[in-house]
Coordinates of C-alpha atoms in Angstrom, one line a residue:
X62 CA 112.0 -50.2 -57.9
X63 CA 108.5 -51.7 -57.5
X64 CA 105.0 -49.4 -57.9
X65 CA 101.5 -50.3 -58.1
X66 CA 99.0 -48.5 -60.6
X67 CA 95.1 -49.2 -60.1
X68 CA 93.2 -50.1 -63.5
X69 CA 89.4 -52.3 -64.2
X70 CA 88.4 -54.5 -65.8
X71 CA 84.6 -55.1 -66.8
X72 CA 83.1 -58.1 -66.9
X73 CA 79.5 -58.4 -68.2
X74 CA 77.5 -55.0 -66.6
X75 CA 80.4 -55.0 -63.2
X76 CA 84.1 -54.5 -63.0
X77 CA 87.2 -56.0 -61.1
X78 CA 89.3 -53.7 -59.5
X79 CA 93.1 -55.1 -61.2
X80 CA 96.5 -54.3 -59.3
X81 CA 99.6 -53.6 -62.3
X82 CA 102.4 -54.3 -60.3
X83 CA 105.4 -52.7 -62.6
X84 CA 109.1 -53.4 -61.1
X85 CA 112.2 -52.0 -62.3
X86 CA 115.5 -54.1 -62.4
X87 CA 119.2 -54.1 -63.7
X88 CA 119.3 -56.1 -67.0
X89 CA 117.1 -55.6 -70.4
X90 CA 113.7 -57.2 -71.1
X91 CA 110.5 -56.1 -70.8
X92 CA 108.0 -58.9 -69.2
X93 CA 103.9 -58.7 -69.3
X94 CA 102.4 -61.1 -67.4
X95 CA 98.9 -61.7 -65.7
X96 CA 97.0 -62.8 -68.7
X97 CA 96.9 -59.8 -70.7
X98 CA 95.1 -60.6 -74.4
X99 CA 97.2 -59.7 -77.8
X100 CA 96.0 -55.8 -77.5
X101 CA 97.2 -55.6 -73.9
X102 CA 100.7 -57.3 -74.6
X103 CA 101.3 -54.5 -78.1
X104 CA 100.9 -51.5 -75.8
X105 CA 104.5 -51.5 -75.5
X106 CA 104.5 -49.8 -78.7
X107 CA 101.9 -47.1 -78.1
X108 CA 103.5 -46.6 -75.0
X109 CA 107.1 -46.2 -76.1
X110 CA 105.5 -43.8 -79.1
X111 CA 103.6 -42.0 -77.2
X112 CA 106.1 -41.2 -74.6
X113 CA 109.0 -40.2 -77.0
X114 CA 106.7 -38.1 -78.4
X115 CA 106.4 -36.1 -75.0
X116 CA 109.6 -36.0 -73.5
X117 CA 109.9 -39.6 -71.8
X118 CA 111.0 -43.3 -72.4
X119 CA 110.8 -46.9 -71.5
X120 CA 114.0 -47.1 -69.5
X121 CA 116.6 -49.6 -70.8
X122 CA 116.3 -51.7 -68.0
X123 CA 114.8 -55.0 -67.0
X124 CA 110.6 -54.6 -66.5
X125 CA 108.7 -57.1 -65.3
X126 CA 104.9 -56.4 -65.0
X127 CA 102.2 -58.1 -63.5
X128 CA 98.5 -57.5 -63.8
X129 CA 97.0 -59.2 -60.8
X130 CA 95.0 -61.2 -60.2
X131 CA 97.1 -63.2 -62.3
X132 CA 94.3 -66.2 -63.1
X133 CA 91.8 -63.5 -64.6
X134 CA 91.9 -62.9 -68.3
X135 CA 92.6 -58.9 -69.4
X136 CA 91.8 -57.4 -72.4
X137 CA 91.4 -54.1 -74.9
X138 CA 93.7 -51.2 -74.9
X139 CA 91.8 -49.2 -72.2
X140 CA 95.3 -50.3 -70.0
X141 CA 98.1 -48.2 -72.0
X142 CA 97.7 -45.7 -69.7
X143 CA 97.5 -47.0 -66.1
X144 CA 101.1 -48.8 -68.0
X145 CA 102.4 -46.1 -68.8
X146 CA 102.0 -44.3 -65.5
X147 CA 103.2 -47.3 -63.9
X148 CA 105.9 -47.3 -66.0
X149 CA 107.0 -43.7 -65.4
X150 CA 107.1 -43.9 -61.6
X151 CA 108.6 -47.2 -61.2
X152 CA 112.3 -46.2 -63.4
X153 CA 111.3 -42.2 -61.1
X154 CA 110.9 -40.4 -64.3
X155 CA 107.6 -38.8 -62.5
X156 CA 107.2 -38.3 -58.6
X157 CA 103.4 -39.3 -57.9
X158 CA 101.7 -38.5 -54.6
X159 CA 99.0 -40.7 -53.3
X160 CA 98.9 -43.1 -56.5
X161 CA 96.6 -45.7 -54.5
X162 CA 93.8 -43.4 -54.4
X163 CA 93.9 -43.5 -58.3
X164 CA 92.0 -45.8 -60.9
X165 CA 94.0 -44.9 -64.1
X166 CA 92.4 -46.1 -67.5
X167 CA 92.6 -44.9 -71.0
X168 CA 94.1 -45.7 -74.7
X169 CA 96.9 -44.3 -75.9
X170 CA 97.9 -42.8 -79.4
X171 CA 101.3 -42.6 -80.7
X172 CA 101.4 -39.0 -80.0
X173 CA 99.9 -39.3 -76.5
X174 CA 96.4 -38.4 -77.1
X175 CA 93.8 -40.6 -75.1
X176 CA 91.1 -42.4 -77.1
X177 CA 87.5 -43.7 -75.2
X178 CA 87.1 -46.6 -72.8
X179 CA 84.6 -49.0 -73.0
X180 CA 82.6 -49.7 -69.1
X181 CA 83.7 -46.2 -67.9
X182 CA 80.3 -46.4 -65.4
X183 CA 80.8 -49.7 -64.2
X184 CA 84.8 -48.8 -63.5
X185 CA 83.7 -45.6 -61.4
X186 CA 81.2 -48.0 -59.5
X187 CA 83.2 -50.4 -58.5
X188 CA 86.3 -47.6 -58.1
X189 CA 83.7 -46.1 -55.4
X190 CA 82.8 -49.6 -53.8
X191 CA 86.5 -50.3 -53.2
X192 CA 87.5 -46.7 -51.7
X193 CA 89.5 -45.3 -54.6
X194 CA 89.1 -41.2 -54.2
X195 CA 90.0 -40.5 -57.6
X196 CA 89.6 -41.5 -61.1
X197 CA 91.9 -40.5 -64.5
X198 CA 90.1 -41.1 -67.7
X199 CA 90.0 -39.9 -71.4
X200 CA 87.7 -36.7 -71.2
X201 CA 84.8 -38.4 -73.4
X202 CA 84.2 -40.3 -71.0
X203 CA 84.0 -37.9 -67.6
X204 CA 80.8 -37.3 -67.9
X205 CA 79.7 -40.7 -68.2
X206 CA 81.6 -41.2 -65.2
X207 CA 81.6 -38.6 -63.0
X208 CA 77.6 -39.9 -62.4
X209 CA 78.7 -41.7 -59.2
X210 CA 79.1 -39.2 -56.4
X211 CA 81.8 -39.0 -54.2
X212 CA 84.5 -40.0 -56.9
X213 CA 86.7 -37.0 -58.3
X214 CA 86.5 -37.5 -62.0
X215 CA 89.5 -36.2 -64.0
X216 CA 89.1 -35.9 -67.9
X217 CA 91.9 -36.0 -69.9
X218 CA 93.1 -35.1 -73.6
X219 CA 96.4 -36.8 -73.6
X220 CA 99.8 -38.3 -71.1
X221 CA 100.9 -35.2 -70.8
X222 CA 97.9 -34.0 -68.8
X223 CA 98.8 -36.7 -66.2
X224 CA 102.1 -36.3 -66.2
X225 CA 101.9 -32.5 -64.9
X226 CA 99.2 -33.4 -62.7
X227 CA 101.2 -36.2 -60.8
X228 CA 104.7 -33.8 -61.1
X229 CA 102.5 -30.7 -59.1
X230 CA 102.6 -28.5 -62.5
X231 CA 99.4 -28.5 -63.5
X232 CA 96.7 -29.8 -61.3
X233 CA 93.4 -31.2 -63.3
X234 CA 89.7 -30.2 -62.6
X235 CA 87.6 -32.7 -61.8
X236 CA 84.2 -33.2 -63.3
X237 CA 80.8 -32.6 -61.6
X238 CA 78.0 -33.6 -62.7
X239 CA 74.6 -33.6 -60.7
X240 CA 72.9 -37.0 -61.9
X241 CA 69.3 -35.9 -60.8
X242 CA 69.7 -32.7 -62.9
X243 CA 71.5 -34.3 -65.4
X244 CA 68.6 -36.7 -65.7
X245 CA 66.0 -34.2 -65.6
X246 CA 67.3 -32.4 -68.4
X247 CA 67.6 -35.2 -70.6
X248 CA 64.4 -36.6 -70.2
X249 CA 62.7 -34.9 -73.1
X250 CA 59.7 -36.5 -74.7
X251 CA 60.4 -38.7 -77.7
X252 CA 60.8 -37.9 -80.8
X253 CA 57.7 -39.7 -82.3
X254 CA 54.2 -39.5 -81.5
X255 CA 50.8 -41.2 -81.8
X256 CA 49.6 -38.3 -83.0
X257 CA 50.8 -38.6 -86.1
X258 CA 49.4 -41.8 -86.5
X259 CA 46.0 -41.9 -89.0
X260 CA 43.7 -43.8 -88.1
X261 CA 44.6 -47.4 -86.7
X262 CA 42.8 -46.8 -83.6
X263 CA 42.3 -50.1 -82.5
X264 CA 45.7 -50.8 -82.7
X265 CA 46.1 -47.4 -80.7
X266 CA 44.3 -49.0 -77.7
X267 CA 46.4 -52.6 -78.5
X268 CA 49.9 -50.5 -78.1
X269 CA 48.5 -48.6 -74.8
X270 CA 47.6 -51.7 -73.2
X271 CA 50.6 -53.8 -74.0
X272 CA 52.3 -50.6 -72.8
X273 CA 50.3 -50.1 -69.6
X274 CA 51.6 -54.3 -68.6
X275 CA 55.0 -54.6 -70.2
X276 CA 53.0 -57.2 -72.5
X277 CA 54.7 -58.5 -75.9
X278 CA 53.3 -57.9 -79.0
X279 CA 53.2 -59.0 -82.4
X280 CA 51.6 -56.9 -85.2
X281 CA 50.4 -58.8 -88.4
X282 CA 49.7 -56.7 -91.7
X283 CA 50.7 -56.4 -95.2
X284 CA 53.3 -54.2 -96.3
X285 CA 52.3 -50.1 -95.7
X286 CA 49.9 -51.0 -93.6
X287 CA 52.0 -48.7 -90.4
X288 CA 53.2 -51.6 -88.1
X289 CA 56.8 -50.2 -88.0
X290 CA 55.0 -46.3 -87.7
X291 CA 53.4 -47.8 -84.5
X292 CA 56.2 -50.1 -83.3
X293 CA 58.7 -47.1 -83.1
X294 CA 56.1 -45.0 -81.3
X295 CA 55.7 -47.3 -78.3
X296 CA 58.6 -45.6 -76.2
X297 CA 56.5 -42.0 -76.4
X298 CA 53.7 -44.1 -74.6
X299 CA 55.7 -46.3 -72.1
X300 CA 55.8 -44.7 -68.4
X301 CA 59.3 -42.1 -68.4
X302 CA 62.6 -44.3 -66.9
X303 CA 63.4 -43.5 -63.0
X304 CA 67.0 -42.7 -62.3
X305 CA 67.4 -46.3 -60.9
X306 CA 66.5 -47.5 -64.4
X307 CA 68.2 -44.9 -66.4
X308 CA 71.5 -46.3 -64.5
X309 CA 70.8 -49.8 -65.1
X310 CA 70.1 -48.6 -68.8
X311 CA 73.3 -46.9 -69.4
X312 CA 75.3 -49.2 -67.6
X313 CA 74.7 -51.4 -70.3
X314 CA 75.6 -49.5 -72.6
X315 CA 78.1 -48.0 -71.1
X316 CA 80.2 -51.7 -71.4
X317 CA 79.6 -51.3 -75.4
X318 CA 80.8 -48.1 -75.3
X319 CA 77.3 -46.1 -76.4
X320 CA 76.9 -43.6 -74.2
X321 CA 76.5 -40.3 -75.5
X322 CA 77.6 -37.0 -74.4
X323 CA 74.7 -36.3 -72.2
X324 CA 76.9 -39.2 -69.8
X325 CA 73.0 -40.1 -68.7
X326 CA 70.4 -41.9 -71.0
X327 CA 67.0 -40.9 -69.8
X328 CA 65.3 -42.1 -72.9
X329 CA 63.6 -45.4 -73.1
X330 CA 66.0 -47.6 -76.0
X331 CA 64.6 -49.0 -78.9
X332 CA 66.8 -51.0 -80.9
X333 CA 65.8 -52.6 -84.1
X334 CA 68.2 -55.4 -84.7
X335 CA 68.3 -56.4 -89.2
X336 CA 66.8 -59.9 -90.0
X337 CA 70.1 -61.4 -91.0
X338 CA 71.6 -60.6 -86.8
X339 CA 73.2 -63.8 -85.6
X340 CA 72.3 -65.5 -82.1
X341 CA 75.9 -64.5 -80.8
X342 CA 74.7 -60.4 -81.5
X343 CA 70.8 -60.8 -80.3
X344 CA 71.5 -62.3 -77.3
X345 CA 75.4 -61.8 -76.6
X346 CA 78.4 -63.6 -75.5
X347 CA 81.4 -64.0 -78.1
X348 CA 85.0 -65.5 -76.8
X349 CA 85.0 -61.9 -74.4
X350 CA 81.2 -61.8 -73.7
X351 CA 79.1 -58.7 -75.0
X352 CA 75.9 -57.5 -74.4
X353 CA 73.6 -58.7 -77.4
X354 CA 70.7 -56.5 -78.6
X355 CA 68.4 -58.1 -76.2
X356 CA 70.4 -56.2 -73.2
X357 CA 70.5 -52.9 -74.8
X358 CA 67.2 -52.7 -75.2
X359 CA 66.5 -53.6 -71.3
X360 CA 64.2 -51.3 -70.0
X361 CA 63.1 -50.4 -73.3
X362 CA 61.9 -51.9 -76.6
X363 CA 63.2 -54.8 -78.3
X364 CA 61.8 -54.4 -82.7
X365 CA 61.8 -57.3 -84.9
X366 CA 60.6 -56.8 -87.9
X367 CA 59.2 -59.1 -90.4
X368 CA 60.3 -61.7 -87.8
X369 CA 59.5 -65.0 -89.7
X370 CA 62.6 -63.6 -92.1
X371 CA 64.9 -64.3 -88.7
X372 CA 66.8 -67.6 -88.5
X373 CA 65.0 -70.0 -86.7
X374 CA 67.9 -70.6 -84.1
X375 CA 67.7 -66.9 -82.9
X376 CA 64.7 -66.8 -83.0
X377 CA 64.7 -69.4 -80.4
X378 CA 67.1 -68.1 -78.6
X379 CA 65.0 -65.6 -77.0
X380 CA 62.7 -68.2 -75.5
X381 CA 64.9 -68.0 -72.3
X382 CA 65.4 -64.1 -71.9
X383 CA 61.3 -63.4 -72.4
X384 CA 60.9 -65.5 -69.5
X385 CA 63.6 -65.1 -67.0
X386 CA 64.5 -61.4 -68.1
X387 CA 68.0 -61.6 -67.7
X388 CA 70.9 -63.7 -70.1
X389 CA 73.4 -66.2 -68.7
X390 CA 76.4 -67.2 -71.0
X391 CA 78.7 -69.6 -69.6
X392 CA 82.3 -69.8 -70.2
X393 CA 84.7 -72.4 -69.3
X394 CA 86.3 -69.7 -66.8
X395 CA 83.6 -67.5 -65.6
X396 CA 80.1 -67.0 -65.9
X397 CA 78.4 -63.5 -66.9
X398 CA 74.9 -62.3 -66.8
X399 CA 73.3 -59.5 -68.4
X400 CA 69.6 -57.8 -67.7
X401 CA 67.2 -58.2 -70.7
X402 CA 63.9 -57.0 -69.4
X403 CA 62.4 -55.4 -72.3
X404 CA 58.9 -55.1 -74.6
X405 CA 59.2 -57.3 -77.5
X406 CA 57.2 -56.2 -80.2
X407 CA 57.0 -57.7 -83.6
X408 CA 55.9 -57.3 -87.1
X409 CA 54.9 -59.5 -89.8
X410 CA 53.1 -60.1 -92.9
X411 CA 50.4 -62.2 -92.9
X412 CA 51.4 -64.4 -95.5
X413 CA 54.5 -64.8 -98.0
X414 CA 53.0 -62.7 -100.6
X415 CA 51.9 -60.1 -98.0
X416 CA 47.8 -60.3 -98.5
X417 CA 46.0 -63.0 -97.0
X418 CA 43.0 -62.2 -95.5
X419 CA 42.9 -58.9 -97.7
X420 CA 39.4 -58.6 -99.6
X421 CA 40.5 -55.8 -102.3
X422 CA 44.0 -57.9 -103.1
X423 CA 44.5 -61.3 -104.7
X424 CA 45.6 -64.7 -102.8
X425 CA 48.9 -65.8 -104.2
X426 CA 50.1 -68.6 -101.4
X427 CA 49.1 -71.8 -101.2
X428 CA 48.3 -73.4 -97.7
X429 CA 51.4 -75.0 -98.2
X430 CA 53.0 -72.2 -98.6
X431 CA 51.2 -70.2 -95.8
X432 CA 52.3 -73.6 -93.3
X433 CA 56.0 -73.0 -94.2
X434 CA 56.1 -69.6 -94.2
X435 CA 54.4 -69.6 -90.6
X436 CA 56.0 -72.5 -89.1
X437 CA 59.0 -70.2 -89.0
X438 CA 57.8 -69.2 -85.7
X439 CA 57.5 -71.9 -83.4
X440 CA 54.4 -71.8 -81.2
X441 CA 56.3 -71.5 -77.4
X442 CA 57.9 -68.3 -79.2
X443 CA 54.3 -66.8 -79.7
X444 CA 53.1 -68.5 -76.9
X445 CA 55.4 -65.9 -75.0
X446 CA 53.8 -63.2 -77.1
X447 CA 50.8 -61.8 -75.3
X448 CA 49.0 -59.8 -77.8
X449 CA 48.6 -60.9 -81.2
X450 CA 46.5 -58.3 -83.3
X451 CA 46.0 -57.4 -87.4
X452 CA 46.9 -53.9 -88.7
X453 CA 44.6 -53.3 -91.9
X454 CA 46.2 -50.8 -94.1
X455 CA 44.2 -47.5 -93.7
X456 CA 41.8 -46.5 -96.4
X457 CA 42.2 -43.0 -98.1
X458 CA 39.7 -40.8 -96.3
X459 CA 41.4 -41.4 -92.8
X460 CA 45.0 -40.4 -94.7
X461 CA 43.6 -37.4 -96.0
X462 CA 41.6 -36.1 -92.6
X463 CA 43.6 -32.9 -91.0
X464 CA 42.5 -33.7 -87.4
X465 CA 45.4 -35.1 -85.6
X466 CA 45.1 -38.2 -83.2
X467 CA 45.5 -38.0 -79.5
X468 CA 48.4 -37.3 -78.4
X469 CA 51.4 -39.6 -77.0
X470 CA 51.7 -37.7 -73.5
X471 CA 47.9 -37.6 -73.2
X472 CA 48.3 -41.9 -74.1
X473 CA 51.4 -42.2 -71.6
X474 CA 49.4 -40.5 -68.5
X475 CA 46.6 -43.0 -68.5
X476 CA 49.8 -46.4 -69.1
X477 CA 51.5 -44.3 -66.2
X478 CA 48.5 -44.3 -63.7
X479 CA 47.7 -48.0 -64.7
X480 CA 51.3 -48.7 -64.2
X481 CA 50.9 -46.9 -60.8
X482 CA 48.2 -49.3 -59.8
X483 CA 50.6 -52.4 -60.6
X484 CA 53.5 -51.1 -58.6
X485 CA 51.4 -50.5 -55.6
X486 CA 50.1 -54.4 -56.2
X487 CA 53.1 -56.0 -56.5
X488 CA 54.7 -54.0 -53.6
X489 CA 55.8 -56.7 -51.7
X490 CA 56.9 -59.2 -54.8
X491 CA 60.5 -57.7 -55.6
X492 CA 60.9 -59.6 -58.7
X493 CA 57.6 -58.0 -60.4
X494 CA 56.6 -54.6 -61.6
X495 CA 54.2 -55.0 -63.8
X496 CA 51.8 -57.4 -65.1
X497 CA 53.3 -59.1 -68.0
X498 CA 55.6 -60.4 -65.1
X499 CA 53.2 -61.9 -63.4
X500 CA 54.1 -66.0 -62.9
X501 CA 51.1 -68.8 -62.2
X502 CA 50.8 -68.1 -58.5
X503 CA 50.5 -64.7 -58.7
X504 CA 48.1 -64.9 -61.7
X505 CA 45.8 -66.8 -59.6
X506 CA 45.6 -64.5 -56.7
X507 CA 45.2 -61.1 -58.7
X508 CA 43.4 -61.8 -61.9
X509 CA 40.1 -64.2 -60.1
X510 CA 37.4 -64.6 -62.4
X511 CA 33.1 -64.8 -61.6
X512 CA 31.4 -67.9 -62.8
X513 CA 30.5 -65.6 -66.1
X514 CA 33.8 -65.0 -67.4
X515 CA 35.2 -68.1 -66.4
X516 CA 33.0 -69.6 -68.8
X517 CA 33.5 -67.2 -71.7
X518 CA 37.5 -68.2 -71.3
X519 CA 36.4 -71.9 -71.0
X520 CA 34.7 -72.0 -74.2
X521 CA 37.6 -69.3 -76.4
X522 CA 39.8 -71.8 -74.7
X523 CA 38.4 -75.0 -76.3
X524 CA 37.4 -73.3 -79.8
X525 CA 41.1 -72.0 -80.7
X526 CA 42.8 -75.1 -78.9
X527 CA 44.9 -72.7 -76.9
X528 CA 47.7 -73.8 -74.4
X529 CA 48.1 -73.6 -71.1
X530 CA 50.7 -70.9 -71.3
X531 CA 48.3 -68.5 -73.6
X532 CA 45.7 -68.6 -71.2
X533 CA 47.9 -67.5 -68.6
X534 CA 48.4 -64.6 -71.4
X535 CA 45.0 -63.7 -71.9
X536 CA 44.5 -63.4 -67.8
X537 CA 47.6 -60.8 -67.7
X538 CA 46.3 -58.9 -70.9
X539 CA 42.8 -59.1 -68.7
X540 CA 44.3 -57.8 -66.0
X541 CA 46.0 -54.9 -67.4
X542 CA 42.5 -53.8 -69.2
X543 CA 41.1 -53.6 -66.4
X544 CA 43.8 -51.9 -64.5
X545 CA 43.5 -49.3 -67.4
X546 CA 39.6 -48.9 -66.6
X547 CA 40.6 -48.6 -62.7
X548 CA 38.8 -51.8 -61.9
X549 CA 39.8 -53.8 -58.8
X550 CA 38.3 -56.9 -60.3
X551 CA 38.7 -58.6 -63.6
X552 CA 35.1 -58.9 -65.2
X553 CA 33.8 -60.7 -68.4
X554 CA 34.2 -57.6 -70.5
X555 CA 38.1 -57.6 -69.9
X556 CA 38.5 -60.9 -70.7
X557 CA 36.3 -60.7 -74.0
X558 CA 38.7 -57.9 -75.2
X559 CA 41.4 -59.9 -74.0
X560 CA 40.6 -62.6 -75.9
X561 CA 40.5 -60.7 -79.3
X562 CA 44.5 -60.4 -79.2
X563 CA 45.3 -63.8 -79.7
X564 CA 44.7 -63.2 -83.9
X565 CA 47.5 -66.2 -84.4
X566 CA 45.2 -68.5 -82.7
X567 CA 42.1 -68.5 -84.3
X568 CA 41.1 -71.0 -87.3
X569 CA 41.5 -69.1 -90.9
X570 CA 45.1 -68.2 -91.2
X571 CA 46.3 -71.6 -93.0
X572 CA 43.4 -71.4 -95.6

């Protein structure tokens, strides 16, 4: 007897809806075919466990099952159950009504508890898109899920579970979940603040305006001077997600299998990726491509700290996502492509012993030394960095004032209304929301300069030797001060300002 079963199968952020045909014929054997990877082909096992374990059995008959389409490689455990099911209704073990309305997924233990999916979102997308009514998962996922409207969600502890549903025993409650309140409620303010933040203000001002564009940053300091304080307090200033972006967000992570409870992330990411990370885990791919570090933190905040210690291959890996905003690994099969439009910011010292340019602390590197150490960082890395500025470690009688600094919400209000004035601007450019995403033509028409200012930019320009692509920068970082200050035109005082965060280009830093 011949029955289909509906599982998915995610590749990069989407999923493909697969068929498993499962046919059941005189003889012995049991045949897997359809390109199913070494986890896929040992469910056998965890199936045959976990259904002596609750009453059933493989029959001992001839199977022969097929995972179509057959040319598209399958992998992970998620498909023990949508197998087993398949399994149980093809050799009539279980009567089950209306099985094409079903997407089946889940991992099976040897007793017949169900373990987590990875891509649980993406399934009950695409589940939606193709006119499935119905959706069996394990139950730490429904939530996650049952986002997408019009899809009954059914979580599940274990086989069992499914096998009274499909017999009429026990039917199982769907989950509903009502995204907008779901959303709402989980969109609490971060848990750091500016507030707590002494002193620094400069470097206040720095962080709201590469906030208020979406502009990279790089902050340079000696150890305890507070540029990892200020780098993980960004996301308290940056504008709060819509729901369109807290989807995209936990899509993402949805296919890595990091969504939380709350089956909606509301909260900006911030992910903070160790200097030894390899290329593979920044920017993803791998045999079975993943989403890299650069794609979980889309729509938030991408940290590297002490970035000259990263290899010099990843670092140069990111050249490509910081200007196209999305990531496009290519296999010899198929070709995926994951979002990566996030804030870099980075941290650094300003020399290898930590202290150049410090009056009250000794100079230990050599220019030599200060060469390699910076060359680390190639200049079209940092000529993708917008704002370059110093943090000077703050002196006692700021540390030991009482009065607090202004607050993050109070900061985020004034990034919000300038972020506000960029999305009414680029209203008809579909591509760009803010100014940091500004390309040359679009540059030119929103950020024109008065005989003045294009004369203070011509002469920064020659002093500092700076490249075409860094005066493009200083324009955008322009722009967004004076979005900030709710002028319609960029004036010579913007681009003085604007021209102050370029610290890496000035004369001074190699001695």
């Amino acid at each position: 007897m011949l029955k289909k079963v509906f599982g998915s199968a995610v590749f990069g952020v989407d999923a493909t809806t697969i068929t498993v045909e499962v046919n059941v014929d005189s003889g012995i054997g049991y045949h897997l075919v359809g390109l199913p990877d070494n986890a896929i082909k040992e469910s056998n096992y965890r199936i045959a466990a976990a259904l002596q374990n609750n009453g059933y059995k493989i029959p001992g008959k001839k199977l022969t099952i097929n995972m179509a389409p057959a040319d598209l490689r399958k992998e992970g455990s998620a498909y023990d159950l949508t197998l087993a099911i398949g399994i149980l209704t093809a050799s009539k073990q279980i009567q089950a009504e209306e099985l094409e309305s079903y997407i089946i997924m889940g991992e099976l233990s040897l007793d017949g508890s169900l373990q987590p999916i990875k891509g649980a979102l993406p399934i009950a997308i695409k589940a939606k898109a193709d006119g499935f009514k119905r959706f069996i998962l394990p139950i730490q996922n429904a939530k996650e899920a049952a986002i997408v409207n019009d899809l009954d969600v059914y979580g599940v502890e274990n086989i069992k579970q499914v096998i009274n549903h499909f017999n009429g025993e026990v039917f199982l409650e769907a989950t509903h979940i009502d995204a907008k309140k779901e959303f709402e409620k989980n969109l609490e303010f971060p848990e750091f603040d500016f507030a707590d933040v002494k002193g620094q203000e400069g470097i206040k001002r720095c962080m709201e305006i590469a906030a208020a564009g979406g502009h990279n940053i790089i902050l340079i300091g000696p150890p305890g001077a507070g540029k990892t304080m200020l780098a993980k307090r960004l996301p308290s200033i940056l504008p709060p997600m819509t729901m369109e972006e807290a989807l995209e967000t936990t899509k993402i992570h949805s296919v890595v299998g990091r969504v939380k409870d709350t089956g909606l992330m509301a909260q900006r990411p911030f992910r903070s990726p160790h200097h030894t990370i390899s290329d593979v885990a920044l920017v993803g791919g791998g045999s079975f491509p993943q989403p890299g570090e650069i794609s979980l933190s889309h729509n938030g905040v991408l940290f590297l700290d002490e970035l000259p210690e990263f290899k010099r291959g990843v670092l140069e890996v990111l050249r490509q996502p910081l200007e196209d905003r999305e990531v496009t690994i290519s296999r010899a099969r198929f070709t995926v492509t994951y979002p990566s439009s996030f804030m870099l910011v980075a941290s650094m010292n300003p020399s290898p012993g930590g202290y150049f340019n410090d009056p009250n602390a000794p100079v230990t590197s050599s220019p030599a030394e200060m060469q390699r150490y910076l060359s680390k960082i190639s200049g079209p890395l940092l000529d993708r960095i917008d704002i370059h500025i110093e943090v000077t470690p703050v002196p006692f009688e700021k540390l030991s004032e009482d009065r607090r600094g202004e607050l993050s919400v109070n900061i985020r209000k004034r990034v919000t209304q300038a972020r506000d004035i960029q999305t009414h601007r680029f209203s008809d450019h579909n591509s760009v929301h803010y100014n940091a995403q500004m390309n040359t033509k679009q540059i030119r028409r929103f950020c024109i300069l008065d005989a003045h200012s294009k004369q203070l930019l011509k002469t920064a320009m020659e002093r500092l030797n700076l490249s075409a692509r860094a005066y493009d920068r200083i324009l955008k970082v322009a722009r967004t001060i004076a979005d900030l200050e709710g002028s319609e035109t960029v004036q010579g005082v913007h681009i003085s300002e604007a021209i102050q965060y370029r610290s890496l280009d000035r004369d001074g830093w190699l001695g």
